[in-house]
PDB file of C-alpha atoms in Angstrom:
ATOM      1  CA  UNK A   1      96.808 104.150 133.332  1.00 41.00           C
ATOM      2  CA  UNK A   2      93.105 104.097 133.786  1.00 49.00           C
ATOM      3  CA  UNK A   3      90.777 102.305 131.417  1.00 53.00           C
ATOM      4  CA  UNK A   4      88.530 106.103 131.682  1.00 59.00           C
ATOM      5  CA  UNK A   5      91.943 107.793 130.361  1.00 90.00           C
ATOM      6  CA  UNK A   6      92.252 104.711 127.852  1.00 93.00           C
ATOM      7  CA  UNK A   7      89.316 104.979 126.493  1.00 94.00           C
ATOM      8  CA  UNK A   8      89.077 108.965 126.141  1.00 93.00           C
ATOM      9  CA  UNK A   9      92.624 108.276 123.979  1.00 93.00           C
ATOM     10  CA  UNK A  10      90.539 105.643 121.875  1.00 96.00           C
ATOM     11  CA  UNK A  11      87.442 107.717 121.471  1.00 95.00           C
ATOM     12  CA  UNK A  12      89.380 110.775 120.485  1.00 94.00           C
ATOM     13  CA  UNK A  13      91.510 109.131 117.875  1.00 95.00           C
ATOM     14  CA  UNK A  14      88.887 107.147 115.937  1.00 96.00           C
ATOM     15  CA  UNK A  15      86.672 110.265 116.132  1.00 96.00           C
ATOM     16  CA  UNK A  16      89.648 112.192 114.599  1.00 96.00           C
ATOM     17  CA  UNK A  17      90.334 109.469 111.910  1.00 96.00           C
ATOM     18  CA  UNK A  18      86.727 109.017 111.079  1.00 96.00           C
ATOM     19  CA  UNK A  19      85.785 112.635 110.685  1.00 94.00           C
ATOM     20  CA  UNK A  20      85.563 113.338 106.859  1.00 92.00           C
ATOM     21  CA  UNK A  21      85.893 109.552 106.024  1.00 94.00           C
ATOM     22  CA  UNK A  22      83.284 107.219 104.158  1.00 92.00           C
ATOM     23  CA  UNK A  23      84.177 104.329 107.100  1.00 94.00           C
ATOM     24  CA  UNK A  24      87.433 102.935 108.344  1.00 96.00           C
ATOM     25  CA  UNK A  25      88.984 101.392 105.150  1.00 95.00           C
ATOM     26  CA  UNK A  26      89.256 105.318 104.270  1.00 95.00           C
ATOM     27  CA  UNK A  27      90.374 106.090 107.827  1.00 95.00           C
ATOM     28  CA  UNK A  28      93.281 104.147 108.185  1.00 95.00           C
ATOM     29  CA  UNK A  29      94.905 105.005 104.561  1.00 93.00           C
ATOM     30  CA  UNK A  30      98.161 106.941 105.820  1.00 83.00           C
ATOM     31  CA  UNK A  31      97.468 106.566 109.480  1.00 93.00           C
ATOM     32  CA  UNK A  32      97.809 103.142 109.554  1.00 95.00           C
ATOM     33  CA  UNK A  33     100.101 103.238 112.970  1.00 94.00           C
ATOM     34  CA  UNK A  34      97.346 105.931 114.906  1.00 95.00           C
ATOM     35  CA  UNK A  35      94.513 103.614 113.379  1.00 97.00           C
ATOM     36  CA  UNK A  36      96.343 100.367 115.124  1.00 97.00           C
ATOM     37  CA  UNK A  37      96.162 102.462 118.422  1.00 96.00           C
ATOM     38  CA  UNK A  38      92.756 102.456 117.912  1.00 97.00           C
ATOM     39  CA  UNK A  39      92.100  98.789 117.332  1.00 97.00           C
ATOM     40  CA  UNK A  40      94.401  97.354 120.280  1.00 96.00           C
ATOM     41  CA  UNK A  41      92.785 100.171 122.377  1.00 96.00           C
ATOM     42  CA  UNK A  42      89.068  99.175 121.481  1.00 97.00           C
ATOM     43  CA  UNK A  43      90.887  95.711 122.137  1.00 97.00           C
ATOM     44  CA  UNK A  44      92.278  96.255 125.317  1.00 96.00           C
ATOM     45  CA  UNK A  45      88.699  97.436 126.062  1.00 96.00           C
ATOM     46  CA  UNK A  46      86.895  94.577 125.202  1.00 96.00           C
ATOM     47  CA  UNK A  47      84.876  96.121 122.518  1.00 97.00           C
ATOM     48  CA  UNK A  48      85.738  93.158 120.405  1.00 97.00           C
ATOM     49  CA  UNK A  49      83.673  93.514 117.353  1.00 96.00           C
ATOM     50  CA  UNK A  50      84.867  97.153 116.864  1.00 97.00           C
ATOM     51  CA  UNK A  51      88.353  96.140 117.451  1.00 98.00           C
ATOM     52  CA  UNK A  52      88.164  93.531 114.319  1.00 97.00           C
ATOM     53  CA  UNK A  53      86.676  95.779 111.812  1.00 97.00           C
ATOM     54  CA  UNK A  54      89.382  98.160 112.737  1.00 97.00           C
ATOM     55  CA  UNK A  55      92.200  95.025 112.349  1.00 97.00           C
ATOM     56  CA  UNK A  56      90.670  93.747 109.358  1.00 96.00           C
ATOM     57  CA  UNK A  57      91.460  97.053 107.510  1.00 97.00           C
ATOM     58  CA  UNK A  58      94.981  97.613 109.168  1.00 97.00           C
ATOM     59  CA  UNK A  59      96.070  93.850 108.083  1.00 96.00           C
ATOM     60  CA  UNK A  60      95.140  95.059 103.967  1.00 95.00           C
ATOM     61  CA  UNK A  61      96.594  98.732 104.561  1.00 96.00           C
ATOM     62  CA  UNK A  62      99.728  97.528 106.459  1.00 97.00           C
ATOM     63  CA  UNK A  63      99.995  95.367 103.563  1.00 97.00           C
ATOM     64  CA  UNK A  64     100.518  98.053 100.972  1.00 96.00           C
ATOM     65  CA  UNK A  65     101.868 100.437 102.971  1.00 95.00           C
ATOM     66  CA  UNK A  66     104.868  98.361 103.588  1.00 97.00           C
ATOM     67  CA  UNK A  67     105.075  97.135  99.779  1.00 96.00           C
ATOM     68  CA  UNK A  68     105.059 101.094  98.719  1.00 94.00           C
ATOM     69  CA  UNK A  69     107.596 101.559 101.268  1.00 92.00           C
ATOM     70  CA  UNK A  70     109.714  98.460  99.942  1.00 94.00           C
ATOM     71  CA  UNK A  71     109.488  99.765  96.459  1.00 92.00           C
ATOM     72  CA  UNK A  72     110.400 103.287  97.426  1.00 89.00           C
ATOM     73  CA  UNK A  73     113.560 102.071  98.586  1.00 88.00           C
ATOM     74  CA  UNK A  74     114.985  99.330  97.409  1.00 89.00           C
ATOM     75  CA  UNK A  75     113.321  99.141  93.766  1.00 82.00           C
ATOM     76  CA  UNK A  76     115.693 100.980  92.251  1.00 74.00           C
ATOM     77  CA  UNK A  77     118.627 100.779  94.288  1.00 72.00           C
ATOM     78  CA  UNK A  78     118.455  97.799  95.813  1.00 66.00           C
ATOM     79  CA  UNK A  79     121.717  97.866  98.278  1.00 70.00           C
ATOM     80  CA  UNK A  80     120.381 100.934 100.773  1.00 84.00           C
ATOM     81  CA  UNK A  81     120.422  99.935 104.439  1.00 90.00           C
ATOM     82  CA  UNK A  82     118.175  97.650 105.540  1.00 92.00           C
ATOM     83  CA  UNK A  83     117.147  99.238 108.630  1.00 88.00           C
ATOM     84  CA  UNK A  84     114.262 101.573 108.438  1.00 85.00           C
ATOM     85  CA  UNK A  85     112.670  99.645 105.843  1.00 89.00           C
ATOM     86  CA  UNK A  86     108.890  98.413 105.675  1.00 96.00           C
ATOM     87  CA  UNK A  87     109.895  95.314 107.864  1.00 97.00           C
ATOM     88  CA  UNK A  88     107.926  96.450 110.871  1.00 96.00           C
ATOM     89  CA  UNK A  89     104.929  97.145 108.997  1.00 97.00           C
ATOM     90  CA  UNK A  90     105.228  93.799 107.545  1.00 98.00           C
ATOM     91  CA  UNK A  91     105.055  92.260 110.977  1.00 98.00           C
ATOM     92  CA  UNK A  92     102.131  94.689 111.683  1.00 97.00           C
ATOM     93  CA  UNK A  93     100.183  92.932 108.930  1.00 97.00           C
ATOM     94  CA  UNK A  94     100.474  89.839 110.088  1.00 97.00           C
ATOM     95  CA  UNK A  95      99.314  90.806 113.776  1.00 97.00           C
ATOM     96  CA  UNK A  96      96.492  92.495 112.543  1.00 97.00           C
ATOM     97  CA  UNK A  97      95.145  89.259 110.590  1.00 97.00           C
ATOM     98  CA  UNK A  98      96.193  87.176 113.354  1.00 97.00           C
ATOM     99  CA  UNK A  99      94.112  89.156 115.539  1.00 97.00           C
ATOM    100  CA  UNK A 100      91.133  90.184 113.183  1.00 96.00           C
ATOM    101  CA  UNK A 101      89.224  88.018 111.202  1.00 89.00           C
ATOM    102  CA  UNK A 102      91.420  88.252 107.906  1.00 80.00           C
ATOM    103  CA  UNK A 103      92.602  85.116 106.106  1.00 85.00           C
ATOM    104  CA  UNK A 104      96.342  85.179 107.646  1.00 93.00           C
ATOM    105  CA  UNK A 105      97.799  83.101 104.461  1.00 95.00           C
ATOM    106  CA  UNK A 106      97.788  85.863 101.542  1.00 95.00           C
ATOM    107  CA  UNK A 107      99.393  88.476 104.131  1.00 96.00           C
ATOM    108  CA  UNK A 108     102.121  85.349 104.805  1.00 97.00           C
ATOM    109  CA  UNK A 109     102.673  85.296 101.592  1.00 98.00           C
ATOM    110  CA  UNK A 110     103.317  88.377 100.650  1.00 97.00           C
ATOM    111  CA  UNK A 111     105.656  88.556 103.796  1.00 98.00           C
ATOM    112  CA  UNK A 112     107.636  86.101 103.312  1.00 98.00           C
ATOM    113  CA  UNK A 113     107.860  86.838  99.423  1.00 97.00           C
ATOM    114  CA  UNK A 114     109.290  89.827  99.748  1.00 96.00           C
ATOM    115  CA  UNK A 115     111.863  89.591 102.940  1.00 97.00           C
ATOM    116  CA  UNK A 116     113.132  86.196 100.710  1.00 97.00           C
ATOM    117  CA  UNK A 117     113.896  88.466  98.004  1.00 94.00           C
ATOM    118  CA  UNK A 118     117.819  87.677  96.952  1.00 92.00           C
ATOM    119  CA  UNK A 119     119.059  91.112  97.407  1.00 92.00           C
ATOM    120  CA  UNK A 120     117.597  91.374 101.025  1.00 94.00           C
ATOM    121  CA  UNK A 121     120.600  89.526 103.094  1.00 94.00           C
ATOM    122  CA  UNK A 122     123.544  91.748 101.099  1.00 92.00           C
ATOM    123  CA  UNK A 123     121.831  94.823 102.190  1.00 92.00           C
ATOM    124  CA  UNK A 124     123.966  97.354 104.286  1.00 92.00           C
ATOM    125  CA  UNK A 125     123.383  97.054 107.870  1.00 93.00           C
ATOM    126  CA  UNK A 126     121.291  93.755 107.132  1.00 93.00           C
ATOM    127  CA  UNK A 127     122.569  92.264 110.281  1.00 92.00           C
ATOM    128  CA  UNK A 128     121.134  94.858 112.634  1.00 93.00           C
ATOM    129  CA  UNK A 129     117.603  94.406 110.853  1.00 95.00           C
ATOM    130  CA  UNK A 130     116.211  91.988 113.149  1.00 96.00           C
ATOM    131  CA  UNK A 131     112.688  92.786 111.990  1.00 97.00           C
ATOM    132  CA  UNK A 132     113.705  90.696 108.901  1.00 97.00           C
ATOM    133  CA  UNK A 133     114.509  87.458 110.233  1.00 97.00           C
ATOM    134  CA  UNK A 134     111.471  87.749 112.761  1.00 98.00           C
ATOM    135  CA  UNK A 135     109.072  88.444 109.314  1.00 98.00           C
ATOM    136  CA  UNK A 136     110.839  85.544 107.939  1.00 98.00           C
ATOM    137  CA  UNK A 137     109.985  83.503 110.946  1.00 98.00           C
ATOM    138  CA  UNK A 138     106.451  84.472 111.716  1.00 97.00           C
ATOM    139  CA  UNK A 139     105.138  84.399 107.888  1.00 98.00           C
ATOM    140  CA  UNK A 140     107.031  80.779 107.761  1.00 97.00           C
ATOM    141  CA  UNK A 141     104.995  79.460 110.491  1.00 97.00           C
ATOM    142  CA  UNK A 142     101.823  80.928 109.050  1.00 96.00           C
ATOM    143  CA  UNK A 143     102.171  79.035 105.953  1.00 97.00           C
ATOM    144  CA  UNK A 144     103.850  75.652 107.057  1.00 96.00           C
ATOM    145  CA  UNK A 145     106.965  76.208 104.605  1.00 97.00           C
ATOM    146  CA  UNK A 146     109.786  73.424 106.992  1.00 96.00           C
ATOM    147  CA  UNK A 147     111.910  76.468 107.641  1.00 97.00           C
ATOM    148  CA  UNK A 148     110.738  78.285 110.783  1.00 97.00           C
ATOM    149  CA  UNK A 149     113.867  76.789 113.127  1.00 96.00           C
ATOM    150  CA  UNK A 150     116.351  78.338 109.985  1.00 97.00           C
ATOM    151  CA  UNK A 151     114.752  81.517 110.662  1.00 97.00           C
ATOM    152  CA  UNK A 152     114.741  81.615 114.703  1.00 97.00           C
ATOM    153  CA  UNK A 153     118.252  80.468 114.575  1.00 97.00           C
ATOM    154  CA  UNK A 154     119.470  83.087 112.260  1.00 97.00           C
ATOM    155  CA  UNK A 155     117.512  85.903 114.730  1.00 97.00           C
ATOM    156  CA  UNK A 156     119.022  84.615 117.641  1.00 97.00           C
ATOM    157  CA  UNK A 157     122.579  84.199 116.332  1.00 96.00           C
ATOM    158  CA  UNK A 158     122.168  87.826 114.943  1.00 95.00           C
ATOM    159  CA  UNK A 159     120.755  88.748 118.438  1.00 96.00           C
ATOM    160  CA  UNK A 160     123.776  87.192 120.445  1.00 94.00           C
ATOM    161  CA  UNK A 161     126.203  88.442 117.827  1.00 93.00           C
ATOM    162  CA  UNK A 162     125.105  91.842 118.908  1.00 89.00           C
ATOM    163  CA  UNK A 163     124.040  91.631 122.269  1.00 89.00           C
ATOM    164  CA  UNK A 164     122.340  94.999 122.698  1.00 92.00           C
ATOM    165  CA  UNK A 165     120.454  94.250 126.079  1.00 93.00           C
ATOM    166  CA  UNK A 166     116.934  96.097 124.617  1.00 92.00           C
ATOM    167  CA  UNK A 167     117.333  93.405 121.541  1.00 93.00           C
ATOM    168  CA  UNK A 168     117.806  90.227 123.568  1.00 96.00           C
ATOM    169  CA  UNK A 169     114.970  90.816 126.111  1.00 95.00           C
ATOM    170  CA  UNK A 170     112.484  91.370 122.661  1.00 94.00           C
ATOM    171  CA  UNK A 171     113.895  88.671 120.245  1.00 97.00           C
ATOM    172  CA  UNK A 172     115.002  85.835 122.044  1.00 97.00           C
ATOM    173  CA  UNK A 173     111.491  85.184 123.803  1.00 97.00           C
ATOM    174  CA  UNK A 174     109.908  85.417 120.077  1.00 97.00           C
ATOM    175  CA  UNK A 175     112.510  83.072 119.080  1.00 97.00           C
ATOM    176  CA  UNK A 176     111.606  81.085 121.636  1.00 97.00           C
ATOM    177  CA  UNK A 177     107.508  81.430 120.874  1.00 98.00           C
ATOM    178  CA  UNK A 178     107.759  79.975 117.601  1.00 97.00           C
ATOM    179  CA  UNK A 179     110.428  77.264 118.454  1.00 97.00           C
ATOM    180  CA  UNK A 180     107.703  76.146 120.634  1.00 97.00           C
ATOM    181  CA  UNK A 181     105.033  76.279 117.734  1.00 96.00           C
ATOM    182  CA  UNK A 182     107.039  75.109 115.592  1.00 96.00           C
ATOM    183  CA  UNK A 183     107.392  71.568 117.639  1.00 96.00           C
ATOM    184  CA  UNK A 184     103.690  72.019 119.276  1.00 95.00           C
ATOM    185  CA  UNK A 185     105.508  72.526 122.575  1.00 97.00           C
ATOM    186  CA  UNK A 186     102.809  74.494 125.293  1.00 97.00           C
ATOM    187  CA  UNK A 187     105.393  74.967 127.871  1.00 97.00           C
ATOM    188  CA  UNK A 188     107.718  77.070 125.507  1.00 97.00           C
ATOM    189  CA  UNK A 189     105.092  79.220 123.867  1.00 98.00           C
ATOM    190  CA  UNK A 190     103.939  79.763 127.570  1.00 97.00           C
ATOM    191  CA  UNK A 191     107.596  80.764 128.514  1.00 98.00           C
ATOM    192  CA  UNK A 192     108.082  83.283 125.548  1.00 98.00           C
ATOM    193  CA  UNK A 193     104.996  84.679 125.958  1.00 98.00           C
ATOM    194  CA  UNK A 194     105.834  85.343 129.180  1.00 98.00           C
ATOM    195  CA  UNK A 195     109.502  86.949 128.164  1.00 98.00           C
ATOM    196  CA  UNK A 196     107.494  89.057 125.860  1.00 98.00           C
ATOM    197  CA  UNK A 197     105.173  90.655 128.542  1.00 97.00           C
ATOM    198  CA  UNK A 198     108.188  91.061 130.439  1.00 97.00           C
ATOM    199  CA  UNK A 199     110.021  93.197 128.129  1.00 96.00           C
ATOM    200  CA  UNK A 200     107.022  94.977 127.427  1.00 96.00           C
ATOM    201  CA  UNK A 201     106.394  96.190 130.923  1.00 94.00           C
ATOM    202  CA  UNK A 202     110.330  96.906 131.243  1.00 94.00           C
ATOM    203  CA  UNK A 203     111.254  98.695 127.878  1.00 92.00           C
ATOM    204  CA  UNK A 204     107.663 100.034 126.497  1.00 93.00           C
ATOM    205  CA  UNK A 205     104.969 100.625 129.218  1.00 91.00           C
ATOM    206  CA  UNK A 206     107.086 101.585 131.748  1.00 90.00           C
ATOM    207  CA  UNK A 207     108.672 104.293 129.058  1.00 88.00           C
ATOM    208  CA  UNK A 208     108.215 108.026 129.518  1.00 88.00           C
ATOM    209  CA  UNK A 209     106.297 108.528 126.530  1.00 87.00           C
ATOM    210  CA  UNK A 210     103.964 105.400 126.639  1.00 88.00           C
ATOM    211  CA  UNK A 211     100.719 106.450 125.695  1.00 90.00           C
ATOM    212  CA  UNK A 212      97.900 104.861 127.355  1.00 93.00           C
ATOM    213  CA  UNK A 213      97.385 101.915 124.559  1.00 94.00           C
ATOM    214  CA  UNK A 214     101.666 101.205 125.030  1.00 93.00           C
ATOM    215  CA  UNK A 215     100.214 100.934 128.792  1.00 93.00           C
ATOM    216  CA  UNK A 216      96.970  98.768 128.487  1.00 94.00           C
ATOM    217  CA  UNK A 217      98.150  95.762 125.995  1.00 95.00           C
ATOM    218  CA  UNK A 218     101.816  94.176 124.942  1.00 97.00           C
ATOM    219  CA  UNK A 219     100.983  93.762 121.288  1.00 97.00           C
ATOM    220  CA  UNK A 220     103.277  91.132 120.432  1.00 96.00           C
ATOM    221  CA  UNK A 221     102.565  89.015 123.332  1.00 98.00           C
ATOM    222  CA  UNK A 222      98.778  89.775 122.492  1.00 98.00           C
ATOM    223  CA  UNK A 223      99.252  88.562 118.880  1.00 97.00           C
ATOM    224  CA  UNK A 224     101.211  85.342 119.976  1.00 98.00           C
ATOM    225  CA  UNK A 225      98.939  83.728 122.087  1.00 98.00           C
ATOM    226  CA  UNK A 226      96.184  84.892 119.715  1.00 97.00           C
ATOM    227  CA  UNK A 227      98.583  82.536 117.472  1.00 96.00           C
ATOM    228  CA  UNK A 228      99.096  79.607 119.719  1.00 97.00           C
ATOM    229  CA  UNK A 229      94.907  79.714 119.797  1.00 96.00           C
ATOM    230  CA  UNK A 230      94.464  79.422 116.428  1.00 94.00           C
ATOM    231  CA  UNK A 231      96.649  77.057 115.681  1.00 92.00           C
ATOM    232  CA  UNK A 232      94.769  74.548 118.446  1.00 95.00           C
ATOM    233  CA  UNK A 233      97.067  75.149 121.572  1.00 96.00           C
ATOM    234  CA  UNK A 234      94.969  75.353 125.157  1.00 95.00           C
ATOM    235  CA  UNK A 235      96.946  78.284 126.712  1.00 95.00           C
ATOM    236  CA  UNK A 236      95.364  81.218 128.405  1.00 95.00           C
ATOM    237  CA  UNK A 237      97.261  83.774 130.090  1.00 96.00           C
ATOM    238  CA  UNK A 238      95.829  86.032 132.918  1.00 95.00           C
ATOM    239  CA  UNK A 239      97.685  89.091 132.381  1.00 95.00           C
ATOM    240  CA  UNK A 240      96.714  92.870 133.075  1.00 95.00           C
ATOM    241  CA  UNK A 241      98.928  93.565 129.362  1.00 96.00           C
ATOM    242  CA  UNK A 242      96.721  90.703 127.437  1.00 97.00           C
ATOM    243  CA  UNK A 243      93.136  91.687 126.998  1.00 96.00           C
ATOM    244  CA  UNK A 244      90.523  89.336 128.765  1.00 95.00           C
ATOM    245  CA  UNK A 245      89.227  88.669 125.052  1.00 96.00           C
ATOM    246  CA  UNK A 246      91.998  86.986 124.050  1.00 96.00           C
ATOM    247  CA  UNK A 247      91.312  84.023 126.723  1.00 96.00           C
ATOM    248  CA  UNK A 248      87.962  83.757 125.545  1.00 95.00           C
ATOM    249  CA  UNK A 249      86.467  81.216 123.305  1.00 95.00           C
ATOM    250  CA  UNK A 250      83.658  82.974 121.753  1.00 94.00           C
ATOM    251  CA  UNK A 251      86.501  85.538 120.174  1.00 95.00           C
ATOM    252  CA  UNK A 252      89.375  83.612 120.108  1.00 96.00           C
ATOM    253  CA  UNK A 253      88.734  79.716 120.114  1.00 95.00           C
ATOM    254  CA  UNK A 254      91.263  76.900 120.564  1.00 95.00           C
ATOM    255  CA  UNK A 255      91.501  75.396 116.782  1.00 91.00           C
ATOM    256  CA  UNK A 256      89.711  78.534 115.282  1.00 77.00           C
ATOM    257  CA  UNK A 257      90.446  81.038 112.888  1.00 62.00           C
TER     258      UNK A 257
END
């Protein structure tokens, strides 16, 4: 897809979003997922500034989005299926902050509080819910709790339990990412980034209905080595899915948050 077709996409939906608002934390309330196409987009176009404020307000609104949604459906009745629940926008939060310039630890927190909650394993369906274990997992890391390997090895045994071929190409290689931050190992972030831009160009961009944002950037491969940078780990990847920015010191430095 061409970056002129890109950006039209970009420029029409923050126009539309904007239009009638006060500025973009009034934007993105209830269009929280067309609002993210707009900050990977601006991303993916190296507007890098724009793309923060954008991120900054989707890590807050992802946030409670994803609590309303949790309390919608499980506060009173707390044995519904787990799939379909706010675990996705969960992991949207924390990709946001890990990408903008939020403080990543109070969005961790909240994460991991409420995928921990006791009730959350004896849900129906909880073992098809992979979106669980990989919130688990990411908000673990974020805040240094011991218990990251539990987590991977619970997605993974859940993954290979199942073995759905579209679920093994996605989860193992995150797995595999935060194994390898977990133990400060380059070569195995490198190598699940790597399985994550894979499966992005096999199972999203190259889908029939990709949009030209699905086409530009692999989000979670985007948000992991924007990760692995923070946390002080010298990896760049040249990659037409990973914006240019992302290799960049000035906007994403080795060590910086």
């Amino acid at each position: 897809m061409s970056s002129t077709t890109l950006a039209e996409l970009v420029t029409s939906e923050r126009e539309s979003l904007l239009n009638g608002k006060d500025g973009i934390e009034d934007a993105v309330v209830t269009f929280a997922r067309r609002a993210q196409s707009v900050a990977i987009g601006l991303l993916a176009l190296g507007d890098v500034a724009d793309a923060w404020d954008w991120l900054d307000a989707l890590a807050d609104e992802w946030v409670i989005d994803a609590n309303n949604k949790f309390d919608a459906k499980y506060g009173s009745e707390p044995s519904k299926s787990a799939q379909l629940g706010p675990w996705e926008a969960y992991i949207n939060a924390i990709y946001c902050a890990v990408l903008g310039r939020n403080t990543v630890e109070p969005t961790a927190e909240t994460v991991l509080e409420r995928t921990m909650e006791p009730f959350v394993d004896e849900l129906e369906n909880r073992s098809l819910a992979h979106r669980i274990d990989l919130a688990r997992a990411l908000s673990s890391y974020l805040l240094d709790t011991g218990t990251v390997a539990e987590h991977a090895t619970a997605l993974e045994d859940a993954v290979e339990e199942r073995n759905k071929p579209w679920a093994v190409a996605r989860y193992l290689p995150y797995a595999r990412v935060l194994r390898g931050l977990d133990a400060g190992d380059v070569s195995e972030v490198e190598a699940g980034i790597e399985g994550l831009l894979e499966f992005h160009r096999n199972h999203v961009a190259s889908a029939r209905d990709a949009d030209a944002v699905q086409k530009a950037l692999a989000l979670d491969a985007t948000a992991m080595l924007a990760l692995a940078r923070r946390d002080g780990m010298a990896i760049t990847v040249d990659h037409e899915l990973i914006p240019d920015a992302l290799n960049d010191a000035e906007h994403y430095p080795v060590g910086g948050t």
